[in-house]
GROMACS .gro file of C-alpha atoms in nm:
model
  193
    1MET     CA    1   2.642   2.041   1.797
    2LYS     CA    2   2.297   1.909   1.851
    3LYS     CA    3   2.054   1.892   1.560
    4LYS     CA    4   1.692   2.098   1.597
    5LEU     CA    5   1.395   1.840   1.646
    6LYS     CA    6   1.126   1.925   1.367
    7ILE     CA    7   0.779   1.790   1.327
    8THR     CA    8   0.755   1.622   0.993
    9PHE     CA    9   0.434   1.527   0.770
   10ASN     CA   10   0.544   1.186   0.778
   11ALA     CA   11   0.255   0.981   0.640
   12PRO     CA   12   0.062   1.252   0.401
   13VAL     CA   13  -0.208   0.998   0.263
   14VAL     CA   14  -0.287   0.898   0.662
   15LEU     CA   15  -0.271   1.226   0.800
   16THR     CA   16  -0.493   1.381   0.538
   17PHE     CA   17  -0.729   1.141   0.597
   18VAL     CA   18  -0.754   1.128   0.961
   19MET     CA   19  -0.764   1.530   0.958
   20ILE     CA   20  -1.074   1.512   0.677
   21CYS     CA   21  -1.223   1.275   0.909
   22PHE     CA   22  -1.185   1.519   1.196
   23ILE     CA   23  -1.316   1.798   1.010
   24ALA     CA   24  -1.611   1.600   0.907
   25THR     CA   25  -1.699   1.452   1.230
   26LEU     CA   26  -1.667   1.792   1.373
   27LEU     CA   27  -1.921   1.950   1.103
   28GLY     CA   28  -2.150   1.657   1.200
   29VAL     CA   29  -2.149   1.731   1.597
   30LEU     CA   30  -2.162   2.108   1.529
   31THR     CA   31  -2.526   2.014   1.284
   32GLY     CA   32  -2.650   1.752   1.501
   33GLY     CA   33  -2.572   1.485   1.228
   34ARG     CA   34  -2.736   1.700   0.950
   35ILE     CA   35  -2.375   1.742   0.751
   36THR     CA   36  -2.293   1.386   0.837
   37GLN     CA   37  -2.616   1.264   0.678
   38SER     CA   38  -2.589   1.479   0.391
   39PHE     CA   39  -2.230   1.392   0.279
   40PHE     CA   40  -2.061   1.147   0.530
   41MET     CA   41  -2.317   0.886   0.535
   42THR     CA   42  -2.406   0.637   0.289
   43TYR     CA   43  -2.782   0.463   0.260
   44HIS     CA   44  -3.063   0.399   0.002
   45SER     CA   45  -3.112   0.692  -0.178
   46SER     CA   46  -3.233   0.775  -0.534
   47LEU     CA   47  -2.981   0.662  -0.808
   48LYS     CA   48  -3.079   0.972  -0.985
   49ASN     CA   49  -2.926   1.187  -0.707
   50PRO     CA   50  -2.574   1.258  -0.781
   51MET     CA   51  -2.496   1.268  -0.414
   52THR     CA   52  -2.576   0.870  -0.400
   53TYR     CA   53  -2.243   0.791  -0.554
   54LEU     CA   54  -2.036   1.041  -0.373
   55ARG     CA   55  -2.130   0.927  -0.091
   56PHE     CA   56  -2.030   0.578  -0.163
   57PHE     CA   57  -1.686   0.719  -0.094
   58THR     CA   58  -1.712   0.988   0.155
   59HIS     CA   59  -1.906   0.775   0.420
   60VAL     CA   60  -1.579   0.686   0.540
   61PHE     CA   61  -1.493   1.034   0.648
   62GLY     CA   62  -1.824   1.061   0.853
   63HIS     CA   63  -1.844   0.926   1.225
   64ASP     CA   64  -2.101   0.896   1.474
   65GLY     CA   65  -1.952   1.136   1.732
   66TRP     CA   66  -1.602   1.200   1.911
   67SER     CA   67  -1.594   0.816   2.051
   68HIS     CA   68  -1.613   0.650   1.704
   69PHE     CA   69  -1.360   0.918   1.533
   70ILE     CA   70  -1.113   0.847   1.809
   71GLY     CA   71  -1.136   0.476   1.807
   72ASN     CA   72  -1.113   0.457   1.431
   73ALA     CA   73  -0.823   0.730   1.418
   74SER     CA   74  -0.617   0.575   1.674
   75TYR     CA   75  -0.608   0.299   1.439
   76LEU     CA   76  -0.515   0.454   1.149
   77LEU     CA   77  -0.264   0.662   1.270
   78LEU     CA   78  -0.092   0.358   1.463
   79LEU     CA   79  -0.092   0.150   1.142
   80GLY     CA   80  -0.132   0.376   0.863
   81PRO     CA   81   0.237   0.530   0.848
   82MET     CA   82   0.399   0.220   0.848
   83LEU     CA   83   0.170   0.107   0.543
   84GLU     CA   84   0.225   0.385   0.355
   85GLU     CA   85   0.599   0.410   0.420
   86LYS     CA   86   0.592   0.003   0.321
   87HIS     CA   87   0.365   0.068   0.034
   88GLY     CA   88   0.376   0.395  -0.078
   89SER     CA   89   0.081   0.691  -0.060
   90ARG     CA   90  -0.074   0.626  -0.435
   91GLU     CA   91  -0.140   0.245  -0.282
   92LEU     CA   92  -0.264   0.360   0.035
   93VAL     CA   93  -0.533   0.603  -0.150
   94GLU     CA   94  -0.640   0.334  -0.363
   95ILE     CA   95  -0.679   0.088  -0.070
   96ILE     CA   96  -0.906   0.363   0.125
   97GLY     CA   97  -1.096   0.412  -0.209
   98VAL     CA   98  -1.176   0.055  -0.265
   99THR     CA   99  -1.269  -0.005   0.055
  100ALA     CA  100  -1.521   0.294   0.101
  101LEU     CA  101  -1.616   0.228  -0.231
  102ILE     CA  102  -1.714  -0.157  -0.171
  103THR     CA  103  -1.842  -0.146   0.154
  104GLY     CA  104  -2.068   0.151   0.049
  105VAL     CA  105  -2.207  -0.013  -0.227
  106VAL     CA  106  -2.258  -0.382  -0.037
  107ASN     CA  107  -2.445  -0.157   0.230
  108TYR     CA  108  -2.665   0.040  -0.036
  109ILE     CA  109  -2.769  -0.287  -0.170
  110PHE     CA  110  -2.779  -0.564   0.104
  111PHE     CA  111  -2.853  -0.311   0.404
  112TRP     CA  112  -3.099  -0.064   0.239
  113ASN     CA  113  -3.271   0.067   0.547
  114VAL     CA  114  -2.949   0.117   0.743
  115GLY     CA  115  -2.699   0.428   0.727
  116LEU     CA  116  -2.315   0.348   0.716
  117CYS     CA  117  -2.048   0.622   0.811
  118GLY     CA  118  -1.695   0.546   0.953
  119ALA     CA  119  -1.356   0.471   0.884
  120SER     CA  120  -1.387   0.101   1.021
  121GLY     CA  121  -1.381  -0.065   0.725
  122VAL     CA  122  -1.065   0.120   0.622
  123VAL     CA  123  -0.946   0.004   0.972
  124PHE     CA  124  -0.991  -0.341   0.916
  125ALA     CA  125  -0.828  -0.327   0.590
  126PHE     CA  126  -0.544  -0.154   0.729
  127ILE     CA  127  -0.525  -0.427   1.048
  128ILE     CA  128  -0.512  -0.716   0.790
  129LEU     CA  129  -0.315  -0.566   0.548
  130ALA     CA  130  -0.023  -0.486   0.822
  131SER     CA  131  -0.024  -0.849   0.903
  132PHE     CA  132   0.131  -0.920   0.593
  133THR     CA  133   0.442  -0.688   0.643
  134SER     CA  134   0.657  -0.983   0.685
  135PHE     CA  135   0.522  -1.216   0.430
  136LYS     CA  136   0.759  -1.436   0.208
  137GLU     CA  137   0.701  -1.634  -0.086
  138GLY     CA  138   0.539  -1.993  -0.038
  139GLU     CA  139   0.482  -1.868   0.357
  140ILE     CA  140   0.162  -1.769   0.504
  141PRO     CA  141   0.258  -1.557   0.826
  142LEU     CA  142   0.133  -1.646   1.144
  143THR     CA  143   0.066  -1.322   1.259
  144PHE     CA  144  -0.183  -1.309   0.948
  145ILE     CA  145  -0.364  -1.621   1.045
  146LEU     CA  146  -0.389  -1.517   1.417
  147VAL     CA  147  -0.530  -1.151   1.320
  148THR     CA  148  -0.783  -1.277   1.080
  149VAL     CA  149  -0.889  -1.508   1.327
  150VAL     CA  150  -0.940  -1.259   1.591
  151PHE     CA  151  -1.014  -0.933   1.444
  152ILE     CA  152  -1.271  -1.116   1.150
  153GLY     CA  153  -1.381  -1.411   1.383
  154GLN     CA  154  -1.522  -1.146   1.638
  155GLN     CA  155  -1.727  -0.980   1.395
  156ILE     CA  156  -1.897  -1.262   1.264
  157TYR     CA  157  -1.980  -1.350   1.585
  158GLU     CA  158  -2.113  -0.992   1.687
  159ALA     CA  159  -2.283  -0.993   1.343
  160VAL     CA  160  -2.467  -1.321   1.438
  161ALA     CA  161  -2.500  -1.270   1.838
  162VAL     CA  162  -2.513  -0.925   1.917
  163ALA     CA  163  -2.751  -0.670   1.874
  164ASN     CA  164  -2.548  -0.323   1.800
  165ASN     CA  165  -2.508  -0.046   1.604
  166VAL     CA  166  -2.195  -0.182   1.452
  167SER     CA  167  -2.156  -0.216   1.087
  168ASN     CA  168  -2.003  -0.586   1.119
  169ILE     CA  169  -2.020  -0.643   0.746
  170SER     CA  170  -1.799  -0.358   0.680
  171HIS     CA  171  -1.519  -0.481   0.921
  172ILE     CA  172  -1.545  -0.794   0.740
  173ILE     CA  173  -1.534  -0.643   0.418
  174GLY     CA  174  -1.274  -0.425   0.476
  175GLY     CA  175  -1.060  -0.708   0.644
  176MET     CA  176  -1.100  -0.942   0.302
  177ILE     CA  177  -0.996  -0.635   0.086
  178GLY     CA  178  -0.691  -0.591   0.293
  179ALA     CA  179  -0.587  -0.935   0.278
  180LEU     CA  180  -0.640  -0.949  -0.103
  181LEU     CA  181  -0.453  -0.611  -0.149
  182GLY     CA  182  -0.172  -0.718   0.099
  183TYR     CA  183  -0.124  -1.053  -0.087
  184ASN     CA  184  -0.140  -0.863  -0.412
  185LEU     CA  185   0.130  -0.569  -0.284
  186ASN     CA  186   0.367  -0.808  -0.149
  187GLN     CA  187   0.353  -1.017  -0.506
  188LYS     CA  188   0.409  -0.668  -0.635
  189SER     CA  189   0.722  -0.586  -0.430
  190LYS     CA  190   0.872  -0.929  -0.469
  191TYR     CA  191   0.917  -0.833  -0.883
  192ARG     CA  192   1.041  -0.475  -0.791
  193TYR     CA  193   1.366  -0.587  -0.708
   0.00000   0.00000   0.00000
């Protein structure tokens, strides 16, 4: 007798994160960007405004249109389930939260005239974190080195040489967070067994 196939909610944090991003992007598109600017974008606003602090976290949900969302969602859905299975849901929530907060605060302090939205920093944290999946004591995975050189190197080059509307600093910060947390998570898992 054949087993019935069923759809499973296999990566609750990743799937919930992508769904929230989808809803935030949809609301932004439907309102001509007003919802995105009010709730899902961080920029230099008054520290007396409680929304300033909320947007340090919520800016990762908003996207500047469908192509921006689809690009980030593709990476999140590709890498996220593997990372959530390996490290756990709680750790993934922490990675998303830390990346959102740090990229939001850095943007607020150093790029006060630029609005920031999107999950690109989280995507880069996931990319670098994924390269740590086969990390062993006393070794540096070649995949980590290559991914770091390719992805982070590209972002540094684009930040210096290409004039575009991309927050390369968020990508670089996300990658650094992925590297630090990837190393720490692998150190922790070493002591669990």
